[in-house]
Amino acid sequence: MSIPLHIRINENSYNLQVEEDETLISLLRDRLHLTGVKEGCGNGECGACAVIADGQPVRSCIILAAEMEGKSITTIEGLTETDENGNVSLSPIQKSFIEEGAVQCGFCTPGFIIAAEALFMRNSDPGDEAVKEALSGHLCRCTGYKSIFKAIDKTVKNRYKT
Amino acid sequence: MELKTVGKSITKFDAFEKVTGEAVYIADVEFPNVLHIKVVRSSVAHGRIKTVFTEDAYKTEGVRGIITGEKIDFLAGICIYDQPPLAKDRVRYIGEPVAAVVADTIAAAEKAARLVRVDYEELPHVEDPVDAAGEKAPLIHEELGSYFHLPGFNPEPGTNIFHHYHLEKGDTEKGFKNSDVIIERTYTFPHIAHAQIEPHGAIAKWSKGKELHIYSSTQGPFIVRGALSRMFNIPNNLVRVTVPYLGGGFGGKSDLTIEPLTAYAAKFFPGRWLRLILTREEMFFGSLIGRGTHSHIKMGFTRNGKLVAADVKVHLAGGAYGDYSINIVTGTGHNATGPYEIENVNIDSFGVYTNTPLVGACRGYGHPEAHWMTERTMDIAARELKTDPVKLRLKNILKPGSENNLGQIIRKSNGDLEGAIRRAVKEIQLDKREEPDNPRFAAGKSIAALMKSPVMSTNAGSSVIIRANRDGTFHLLASHVDMGQGSVTALSQIAAETLGVPVEKIHHNRGVDTEFTPYEWQTVASSTTWKAGSAVKKAAISVLERFKAIASEVFKTTPDKLTASNERIWYGRNSISFADLAEGYVFPDGHAIAGPVIGTGSIVPQGLTYPDRKTGRGELAAEWTFGCQAAEIELDKKTGRIRVKKFVTVLDAGKIINPVMARGQVEGAVVQGIGAALNETLIYSDKGRVRNSNLTDYKIPTPEDTPDEIVTVFLETPQPGGPFGARPLAEHGIVSVAPAIANALRDATGMDFYDLPLNQDRILKALYGKGEEK
Ligand code: FES
Ligand code: FES
């Protein structure tokens, strides 16, 4: 049975019909082709599929699309800004990830960046503990995490300065 | 000469698309008219297939076909051809593909796959490599003697040993006779998972019945091309392998994995794309796994600490098919006694078929297995000899002029191992003891030295193409797979430095396509910057030569009178820009000469040979990288949990092309090594099933598990012949993590451990139950 769903994704409104058992990741990736949302496990264990729903980080692989009625979703694709000339600017956290070498294979990266962004929405000056908490359950097999922590620290410091 | 680009931490060329979600990985590749594959896998560890019942499955809506192995008349492989892409008559491990269900949607394929029933006649199975090598073990491949294998490998038909590598030097009997102290121990390194965050995938299509195009998350597109071409008896140039962005490899996506199966199934649906993406669960048994060694070592020392003899036996549980672990057997043999000079050595390394998933390359393979035994044993020996473990190592290390086990003479340019050891000791402050205030905790520190060679085929070639563009920019085309290590950036730096242009003027292909990018053996063995980098340098030089040749016609002189700098070719005070030479030169009257400029560079490691059949020696390792690691740990005696507080790695990797990326490689390897040291192990049920095939039960390090401090130091003794003096670097950070931690644990507790992982269970048992101490 399909269910009507009104949802905002990266600032665009959609009126969709979804299946009862359709996961949010499947809606985003398979139907809307937002493939920046990554599937590492499909089971809530790795964090690669994280998106922001009304300011909260959620794992799109273990949440049903139908539960998102009326919500506003941000995926990794929604973090950049494009001006009227088509110039793309990265968000501060995306920039820091590049500068600090926090990106290796990049498969976990959208999830980590989303987690950090969601944290900044709640807390503009998070301490080490809050950062650890926000990243818990996110797995990266490439970096050893140090550079990821550095990238987040740097973003916090830059924000604080400006 | 001052370097402008090499040695600088240029940010990764492909990071932008990765932080924006633009980068397309295998699961993101979309095609029209695609069919989905779900694999039906063996539920028994060893057995004969009696019947495969597919009637019910066929009734599922959307099912288009169910492919089984019955009609397969070839075996796939690279070094030893021992595996059909789908089981034929016989299954040899739980998880082995028995049938491929093909359907319009993945949901239909999954539903139908559950309805396929297979009846087996079960056979006895064996998981332990020592048991499997024994006379009483069930034979896993009766046909071993008939398998094709490359020279340099040594199967023992009639047993489960698919490769026996033997290495000898001097006379060990005499060596042990002259020893005052002999240490003999047994160590194990369990099977582990690579746990790349991206699951493997392959998408294949046949055209005209004889052309195959496959997208794959592979580290070895040309290996895949060669193997598929052989399997299906079609020419190399009609097999096209495309690799999109790759989400982590660590060796687990090297050689062959799911490509033969996907390509075989696709053959039955010409003109359509067949897609197979593994689930996370399948990643633990449907692809490659790592390690799995049982090692026995005996080391003999004179009273004053000279290491005079070593005898080693390693059994590798290679899994049900041996092709992918066969080189690990040899690699472990090469490295079995670590970075020490020993006069008398006898090494036997056995690759053994077991009824388990298939072992393949795994970050640093051969080296962590070997160093786990050697570096633990060196510490134990120091105690027995009542000497300092650092001094004992320094006394025995390979240094300029030493002869290693293979018979190669170590040169100064191989790097400064002594310097690395001293630096690691200093960084970890080995002489400073800080006891925790709370008696619940125990602290320990220790070191473990290391060496590593890239284990590779003797003809592991690299080639690259550089194309000059009309505006003075360049295309660099190469087929190494950048799976996060940053090789796209590092090779661009080498190209820019050699051409003398800003690095922004180089564009390097993302992803690989065997149709367009030139031959590369495969991206393994920490070898790309060093090996493909040398080819890049050659190609850039050939571009400059071409520029000079054209300019010499313009200036009416000979090329040797010309120089290149500032993106121009100079003749005295006159010059022409690279841009004006890129497509040949156009004279003021409009007549043109020469045409577009491209440069090429090809290399193959110099002088590698097959091992001598009797001694196992020879020019088997192209290069060596030396180093030392050190750990500072704290043990919570109540929970048995080890916390790595500080971890130091010192490597002499020659010239570092990009410091931030180099450090990233080491840090990632260290943390992966900590995972293997403390937690990671595949757990088998009595029936031979992997029980922890998910990321909750198979725990890889999380953000909280990273050490408080990771120190990485590079010594930079230049490597002659390496591009700008670079030496292989990447996996080295994982090599001695486990022994460094276990040695520190001994320091903290007085207890010796010989089996990995050092998880809470094992430690609590040792502390309060029956001790581990032998
Ligand atoms: S894919 Fe959702 S948590 Fe791993
Ligand atoms: S960068 Fe590869 S998993 Fe994190």
PDB file of N, CA, C and O in Angstrom, chain B residues 105 180 272 277 312 350 368 451 524-525 621:
ATOM      1  N   THR B 105      14.332  -6.756  -9.983  1.00  0.00           N
ATOM      2  CA  THR B 105      14.642  -5.893  -8.839  1.00  0.00           C
ATOM      3  C   THR B 105      15.459  -6.707  -7.843  1.00  0.00           C
ATOM      4  O   THR B 105      15.405  -7.950  -7.845  1.00  0.00           O
ATOM      5  N   ASP B 180      73.642 -20.276  22.796  1.00  0.00           N
ATOM      6  CA  ASP B 180      73.597 -20.468  24.248  1.00  0.00           C
ATOM      7  C   ASP B 180      72.170 -20.391  24.758  1.00  0.00           C
ATOM      8  O   ASP B 180      71.796 -21.016  25.730  1.00  0.00           O
ATOM      9  N   ARG B 272      22.404  -6.804 -21.596  1.00  0.00           N
ATOM     10  CA  ARG B 272      21.851  -6.220 -20.364  1.00  0.00           C
ATOM     11  C   ARG B 272      22.916  -6.134 -19.290  1.00  0.00           C
ATOM     12  O   ARG B 272      23.823  -6.954 -19.207  1.00  0.00           O
ATOM     13  N   ILE B 277      25.882  -6.150  -5.920  1.00  0.00           N
ATOM     14  CA  ILE B 277      26.506  -5.373  -4.848  1.00  0.00           C
ATOM     15  C   ILE B 277      26.388  -6.226  -3.587  1.00  0.00           C
ATOM     16  O   ILE B 277      25.282  -6.652  -3.231  1.00  0.00           O
ATOM     17  N   VAL B 312      61.728 -21.380  11.289  1.00  0.00           N
ATOM     18  CA  VAL B 312      60.348 -20.912  11.320  1.00  0.00           C
ATOM     19  C   VAL B 312      59.461 -21.828  10.500  1.00  0.00           C
ATOM     20  O   VAL B 312      59.838 -22.247   9.400  1.00  0.00           O
ATOM     21  N   PHE B 350      53.774 -22.526   4.599  1.00  0.00           N
ATOM     22  CA  PHE B 350      52.803 -23.366   3.892  1.00  0.00           C
ATOM     23  C   PHE B 350      51.485 -22.627   3.707  1.00  0.00           C
ATOM     24  O   PHE B 350      50.931 -22.086   4.672  1.00  0.00           O
ATOM     25  N   PRO B 368      52.695  -8.243   8.925  1.00  0.00           N
ATOM     26  CA  PRO B 368      52.178  -8.282  10.304  1.00  0.00           C
ATOM     27  C   PRO B 368      52.227  -9.699  10.870  1.00  0.00           C
ATOM     28  O   PRO B 368      52.531  -9.895  12.055  1.00  0.00           O
ATOM     29  N   MET B 451      60.298  -4.245   8.974  1.00  0.00           N
ATOM     30  CA  MET B 451      60.754  -4.028   7.604  1.00  0.00           C
ATOM     31  C   MET B 451      59.642  -4.487   6.671  1.00  0.00           C
ATOM     32  O   MET B 451      58.789  -5.278   7.036  1.00  0.00           O
ATOM     33  N   VAL B 524      48.543  -2.273  -5.317  1.00  0.00           N
ATOM     34  CA  VAL B 524      48.766  -3.041  -4.087  1.00  0.00           C
ATOM     35  C   VAL B 524      50.203  -2.797  -3.644  1.00  0.00           C
ATOM     36  O   VAL B 524      50.958  -2.108  -4.333  1.00  0.00           O
ATOM     37  N   ALA B 525      50.546  -3.348  -2.479  1.00  0.00           N
ATOM     38  CA  ALA B 525      51.945  -3.419  -2.054  1.00  0.00           C
ATOM     39  C   ALA B 525      52.594  -2.052  -1.848  1.00  0.00           C
ATOM     40  O   ALA B 525      53.803  -1.905  -1.986  1.00  0.00           O
ATOM     41  N   ALA B 621      62.777  -9.261  -3.659  1.00  0.00           N
ATOM     42  CA  ALA B 621      62.171  -8.041  -3.142  1.00  0.00           C
ATOM     43  C   ALA B 621      62.821  -6.857  -3.825  1.00  0.00           C
ATOM     44  O   ALA B 621      64.043  -6.719  -3.812  1.00  0.00           O
TER      45      ALA B 621
END
